[in-house]
Amino acid sequence: IEVVAKEQLQEVIYEKAVGEGIAKIAINRPEKRNAFTPRTVLEMSWCFADARDDPKIGAIILTGTGTQAFCSGGDQTVRGKGGYVGEDNVPRLNVLDLQVQIRRLPKPVVAMVAGFAVGGGHILHMICDLTIAADNAVFGQTGPKVGSFDAGYGSTHMARLIGQKKAREMWFLSRMYNAQQALDMGLVNTVVPLDRLEEETVIWCREMLRNSPTALRVLKAAMNADEDGQAGIQELGGNATLLFYHSEEGDEGRQAYVDRRAPDFSRFPRLP
Ligand code: 2NE
């Protein structure tokens, strides 16, 4: 399945408020509490790639349609041996690639959660940079009940977010937690009345959009690097390269190569 145009989206709604600099990606399977199939994930991935590449977009909202669910995780009716099975009959766990994509995206991603954020859907909100929850939101990991688990970010990032004891409780007992409990645990940034959810999410986005995009992208990379080992250092290092290419010092090396002369770095100070 290859998504090549917005019109081909079937399981996701993608909108851009270009004047505002905000993109919104909504899983659109409300009858299944916004459970995802391989196609849903692929479509989300296409939207995130578009939002990343669009220089007019500075913040991305991830949500689910309706008020009953943000996302209820992988669609258990298409789970086969080895993963979730789509039209091509290949079992996939492509939501893991999506988690990495959201994490590496150099713009803030905000989860806007109404209703259930459970299973793989709970992990998606945790991977987002911020979570704005409605007062009807319910959070939980159901994997151990349905014979599944996420031993990647779903466990390790959770433990960093809410602490080892609470993370083990959340996974081992597979309980559900209301919005206030999630706020108390540090799982979400704020809780607002359901009818103010989108308004408040946009306010948070606008506030970030007033700040330096470079500051935000480097801060995100730094916080990722602390958890992501060499991949995190690579992300942070990529930002250093991006900034260096803006400098005269960086350009002197490139220009000298093009001019077929030796580079002269003597005018650049060796700062303390
Ligand atoms: C989400 C929850 C708690 C909602 O409960 P409720 O009572 O509000 O709704 P209901 O009636 O359970 O669900 C409405 C319809 O949506 C379907 C249901 O089967 C039902 O269908 P009908 O009876 O109307 O035909 N539905 C909901 N979630 C679904 C799902 N994930 N897959 C397929 N159909 C789903 C409640 O529905 C619930 O507990 N859902 C299951 C949550 C779950 O266990 N998710 C999978 C976790 S594992 C995972 O996501 C994962 C992973 O661990 C590792 C890698 C990748 C993924």
Coordinates of C-alpha atoms and ligand atoms in Angstrom, one line a residue:
I1 CA 0.0 0.0 0.0
E2 CA 1.5 3.3 -1.0
V3 CA -0.1 6.6 -0.1
V4 CA 0.8 9.2 -2.6
A5 CA -1.9 11.8 -2.1
K6 CA -4.0 13.1 0.7
E7 CA -7.1 12.0 -1.3
Q8 CA -6.1 8.4 -0.9
L9 CA -6.3 8.5 2.9
Q10 CA -9.0 6.1 4.1
E11 CA -8.4 5.6 7.8
V12 CA -6.9 8.9 8.8
I13 CA -8.0 12.5 8.4
Y14 CA -5.2 15.0 7.7
E15 CA -5.8 18.8 8.0
K16 CA -3.4 21.7 7.9
A17 CA -4.1 25.2 9.3
V18 CA -1.2 26.7 7.2
G19 CA -1.7 30.2 8.5
E20 CA -1.4 28.9 12.0
G21 CA 1.5 26.5 11.3
I22 CA -0.5 23.6 12.8
A23 CA -1.2 20.2 11.2
K24 CA -3.7 17.7 12.6
I25 CA -3.7 14.0 12.1
A26 CA -6.8 12.1 13.3
I27 CA -7.2 8.3 13.3
N28 CA -10.6 7.9 11.8
R29 CA -12.0 4.5 12.9
P30 CA -14.3 5.6 15.7
E31 CA -16.5 2.5 15.4
K32 CA -13.4 0.5 16.5
R33 CA -12.4 3.1 19.1
N34 CA -9.7 4.2 16.6
A35 CA -7.8 0.9 16.7
F36 CA -5.1 0.9 14.1
T37 CA -4.4 -1.5 11.2
P38 CA -1.2 -1.6 9.2
R39 CA -2.9 0.8 6.8
T40 CA -3.9 3.3 9.5
V41 CA -0.2 3.3 10.6
L42 CA 1.0 3.7 7.1
E43 CA -1.3 6.6 6.5
M44 CA -0.3 8.3 9.7
S45 CA 3.3 7.9 8.7
W46 CA 2.6 9.5 5.4
C47 CA 0.9 12.5 7.1
F48 CA 3.8 12.9 9.6
A49 CA 6.3 12.9 6.8
D50 CA 4.3 15.6 5.0
A51 CA 4.1 17.7 8.1
R52 CA 7.8 17.3 8.7
D53 CA 8.7 18.4 5.2
D54 CA 6.3 21.4 5.2
P55 CA 8.3 24.4 6.4
K56 CA 5.0 26.2 7.2
I57 CA 4.1 23.6 9.8
G58 CA 5.6 24.1 13.2
A59 CA 3.4 21.9 15.5
I60 CA 1.5 18.7 14.8
I61 CA -1.6 17.4 16.7
L62 CA -2.2 13.7 16.9
T63 CA -5.8 12.7 17.8
G64 CA -8.7 10.3 17.2
T65 CA -12.0 11.2 15.7
G66 CA -15.0 11.4 18.0
T67 CA -15.0 11.8 21.8
Q68 CA -14.9 8.1 22.8
A69 CA -11.3 7.2 22.0
F70 CA -7.9 8.7 21.1
C71 CA -6.8 5.2 20.0
S72 CA -7.4 1.6 21.4
G73 CA -4.2 0.2 20.0
G74 CA -3.7 -2.5 17.4
D75 CA -6.9 -3.9 15.8
Q76 CA -7.1 -7.3 17.4
T77 CA -9.3 -8.6 14.6
V78 CA -6.5 -8.3 12.1
R79 CA -3.7 -9.5 14.4
G80 CA -2.2 -12.6 12.9
K81 CA 0.9 -14.7 13.7
G82 CA 3.9 -12.3 13.7
G83 CA 2.0 -9.0 13.5
Y84 CA -1.0 -7.1 12.2
V85 CA -2.1 -8.2 8.8
G86 CA -3.1 -5.8 6.0
E87 CA -4.3 -6.1 2.4
D88 CA -0.9 -7.6 1.3
N89 CA -1.2 -10.4 3.9
V90 CA 2.1 -9.5 5.4
P91 CA 2.2 -9.4 9.3
R92 CA 3.6 -6.1 10.5
L93 CA 4.3 -4.2 13.7
N94 CA 4.8 -1.0 11.8
V95 CA 3.5 1.1 14.7
L96 CA 7.0 0.7 16.1
D97 CA 8.4 2.5 13.1
L98 CA 5.8 5.2 13.6
Q99 CA 6.9 5.7 17.2
V100 CA 10.4 6.3 16.0
Q101 CA 9.2 8.7 13.3
I102 CA 7.2 10.8 15.9
R103 CA 10.2 10.8 18.2
R104 CA 12.7 11.9 15.5
L105 CA 10.3 14.5 14.1
P106 CA 12.1 17.8 14.7
K107 CA 8.8 19.7 15.5
P108 CA 6.6 19.3 18.6
V109 CA 3.9 16.6 18.4
V110 CA 1.0 17.0 20.7
A111 CA -1.4 14.2 21.6
M112 CA -5.0 15.5 22.0
V113 CA -6.7 12.8 24.0
A114 CA -10.5 12.4 24.4
G115 CA -11.7 9.0 25.7
F116 CA -9.6 5.9 25.7
A117 CA -5.9 5.9 25.1
V118 CA -5.1 2.3 25.7
G119 CA -2.7 -0.4 24.5
G120 CA -0.6 0.7 21.5
G121 CA -2.7 3.9 21.5
H122 CA -1.5 4.7 25.0
I123 CA 2.1 4.3 23.8
L124 CA 1.5 6.7 20.9
H125 CA 0.4 9.4 23.3
M126 CA 3.4 8.8 25.5
I127 CA 5.7 9.1 22.5
C128 CA 4.2 12.5 21.7
D129 CA 6.0 15.5 23.2
L130 CA 3.0 16.8 25.1
T131 CA -0.4 15.3 26.0
I132 CA -3.5 17.5 26.5
A133 CA -6.2 15.3 28.0
A134 CA -10.0 15.8 28.1
D135 CA -11.6 15.1 31.5
N136 CA -13.2 12.0 30.0
A137 CA -9.8 10.5 29.0
V138 CA -8.9 7.0 30.2
F139 CA -5.4 5.6 30.1
G140 CA -4.0 2.1 30.3
Q141 CA -2.0 -0.8 28.9
T142 CA -4.1 -3.8 28.0
G143 CA -1.4 -5.9 26.3
P144 CA -0.9 -8.5 29.1
K145 CA -4.7 -9.1 28.9
V146 CA -4.7 -9.8 25.2
G147 CA -1.4 -11.5 24.9
S148 CA 0.8 -8.6 23.8
F149 CA 3.4 -6.2 25.1
D150 CA 5.7 -3.4 24.0
A151 CA 9.1 -3.9 25.5
G152 CA 10.5 -0.9 23.7
Y153 CA 9.6 2.7 24.3
G154 CA 6.2 1.5 25.6
S155 CA 8.0 0.2 28.7
T156 CA 11.3 2.1 29.0
H157 CA 10.0 5.6 28.1
M158 CA 7.0 5.0 30.4
A159 CA 9.3 4.2 33.3
R160 CA 11.2 7.5 32.6
L161 CA 7.9 9.4 32.5
I162 CA 6.2 8.0 35.6
G163 CA 8.9 6.1 37.4
Q164 CA 9.7 2.4 37.7
K165 CA 7.1 1.4 40.3
K166 CA 4.2 3.0 38.6
A167 CA 5.3 1.8 35.1
R168 CA 5.4 -1.8 36.4
E169 CA 2.0 -1.3 38.1
M170 CA 0.5 0.0 34.8
W171 CA 1.8 -2.9 32.8
F172 CA 1.6 -5.8 35.2
L173 CA -1.9 -5.1 36.5
S174 CA -3.2 -3.6 33.2
R175 CA -5.6 -1.2 35.1
M176 CA -7.3 1.8 33.6
Y177 CA -6.5 5.3 35.0
N178 CA -8.7 8.4 34.7
A179 CA -7.5 11.8 33.5
Q180 CA -6.8 13.2 37.0
Q181 CA -4.8 10.1 38.0
A182 CA -2.8 10.4 34.7
L183 CA -2.0 14.1 35.5
D184 CA -0.9 13.2 39.1
M185 CA 1.4 10.5 37.6
G186 CA 3.0 12.9 35.1
L187 CA 1.6 11.0 32.1
V188 CA -0.2 14.1 30.7
N189 CA 0.5 17.8 30.8
T190 CA -3.0 19.1 31.6
V191 CA -6.6 18.1 31.8
V192 CA -9.4 20.2 30.4
P193 CA -13.2 19.9 30.0
L194 CA -14.0 17.8 26.9
D195 CA -15.7 20.7 25.1
R196 CA -12.5 22.8 25.5
L197 CA -10.0 20.1 24.4
E198 CA -9.2 21.4 20.9
E199 CA -9.3 25.0 21.9
E200 CA -6.8 24.4 24.7
T201 CA -4.6 22.2 22.5
V202 CA -4.4 25.0 19.9
I203 CA -3.5 27.5 22.6
W204 CA -0.5 25.3 23.7
C205 CA 0.5 24.9 20.0
R206 CA 0.3 28.7 19.4
E207 CA 2.4 29.3 22.5
M208 CA 5.2 27.0 21.2
L209 CA 4.9 28.4 17.7
R210 CA 5.8 31.9 19.2
N211 CA 9.2 30.4 20.3
S212 CA 12.4 29.7 18.4
P213 CA 11.9 26.6 16.2
T214 CA 15.6 25.8 16.4
A215 CA 15.5 26.0 20.2
L216 CA 12.6 23.6 20.3
R217 CA 14.1 21.1 17.8
V218 CA 17.5 21.0 19.6
L219 CA 15.8 20.6 23.0
K220 CA 13.7 17.7 21.7
A221 CA 16.8 16.1 20.3
A222 CA 18.7 16.6 23.6
M223 CA 15.9 15.0 25.7
N224 CA 15.7 12.1 23.2
A225 CA 19.5 11.7 23.2
D226 CA 19.5 11.1 26.9
E227 CA 17.4 7.9 26.3
D228 CA 18.3 6.9 22.8
G229 CA 22.0 6.0 22.9
Q230 CA 23.9 6.3 19.6
A231 CA 20.6 7.0 17.7
G232 CA 20.0 9.9 20.0
I233 CA 23.5 11.3 19.6
Q234 CA 23.1 11.0 15.8
E235 CA 19.9 13.1 16.0
L236 CA 21.4 15.7 18.2
G237 CA 24.6 15.7 16.1
G238 CA 22.5 16.2 13.0
N239 CA 21.2 19.4 14.5
A240 CA 24.8 20.6 15.1
T241 CA 25.6 19.9 11.4
L242 CA 22.5 21.8 10.3
L243 CA 23.6 24.8 12.4
F244 CA 27.2 24.6 11.3
Y245 CA 26.1 24.7 7.6
H246 CA 24.7 28.1 8.3
S247 CA 28.0 29.4 9.5
E248 CA 30.8 31.1 7.5
E249 CA 33.3 28.6 9.0
G250 CA 31.3 25.7 7.6
D251 CA 30.9 27.4 4.3
E252 CA 34.6 28.1 4.0
G253 CA 35.4 24.4 3.7
R254 CA 32.7 23.8 1.1
Q255 CA 33.7 27.0 -0.9
A256 CA 37.4 26.0 -0.8
Y257 CA 36.6 22.6 -2.3
V258 CA 34.5 24.1 -5.0
D259 CA 37.2 26.7 -5.8
R260 CA 39.9 24.0 -5.8
R261 CA 42.0 25.8 -3.2
A262 CA 43.1 25.0 0.4
P263 CA 40.6 26.1 3.0
D264 CA 41.5 29.0 5.2
F265 CA 40.0 28.6 8.7
S266 CA 42.5 31.1 10.3
R267 CA 39.9 33.8 10.8
F268 CA 37.6 31.7 12.9
P269 CA 38.2 32.0 16.6
R270 CA 38.9 29.0 18.8
L271 CA 36.5 30.0 21.6
P272 CA 36.9 28.9 25.1
Ligands
2NE1 C1 -11.0 0.6 24.3 C2 -12.0 -0.1 25.1 C3 -11.6 -0.1 26.6 C4 -13.4 0.6 24.9 O1 -14.4 0.0 25.6 P1 -15.9 0.4 25.2 O2 -16.8 -0.4 26.2 O3 -16.1 1.9 25.2 O4 -16.2 -0.1 23.7 P2 -16.2 -1.5 23.1 O5 -17.7 -1.9 23.0 O6 -15.3 -2.4 23.8 O7 -15.6 -1.3 21.7 C5 -16.4 -0.7 20.6 C6 -16.1 -1.5 19.4 O8 -14.7 -1.3 19.1 C7 -14.1 -2.5 19.0 C8 -14.8 -3.4 19.9 O9 -14.6 -4.8 19.6 C9 -16.2 -3.0 19.6 O10 -16.6 -3.6 18.4 P3 -18.2 -4.1 18.1 O11 -18.5 -5.0 19.3 O12 -19.0 -2.8 18.2 O13 -18.1 -4.8 16.8 N1 -12.7 -2.4 19.4 C10 -12.2 -1.6 20.4 N2 -10.9 -1.7 20.5 C11 -10.5 -2.6 19.6 C12 -9.2 -3.1 19.2 N3 -8.1 -2.8 19.8 N4 -9.2 -4.0 18.2 C13 -10.3 -4.4 17.6 N5 -11.6 -3.9 17.9 C14 -11.6 -3.0 18.9 C15 -12.2 -1.6 24.7 O14 -12.8 -1.6 23.5 C16 -10.9 -2.4 24.7 O15 -10.4 -2.8 25.7 N6 -10.4 -2.6 23.5 C17 -9.2 -3.4 23.3 C18 -7.9 -2.7 23.7 C19 -6.7 -3.6 23.4 O16 -6.5 -4.6 24.0 N7 -5.9 -3.1 22.4 C20 -4.8 -3.9 21.9 C21 -3.6 -3.8 22.9 S1 -2.1 -4.5 22.2 C22 -1.5 -3.3 21.2 O17 -2.1 -2.3 20.9 C23 -0.1 -3.4 20.6 C24 1.0 -3.9 21.4 O18 0.8 -4.3 22.6 C25 2.2 -4.1 20.8 C26 2.5 -3.7 19.5 C27 1.4 -3.1 18.8 C28 0.2 -3.0 19.3

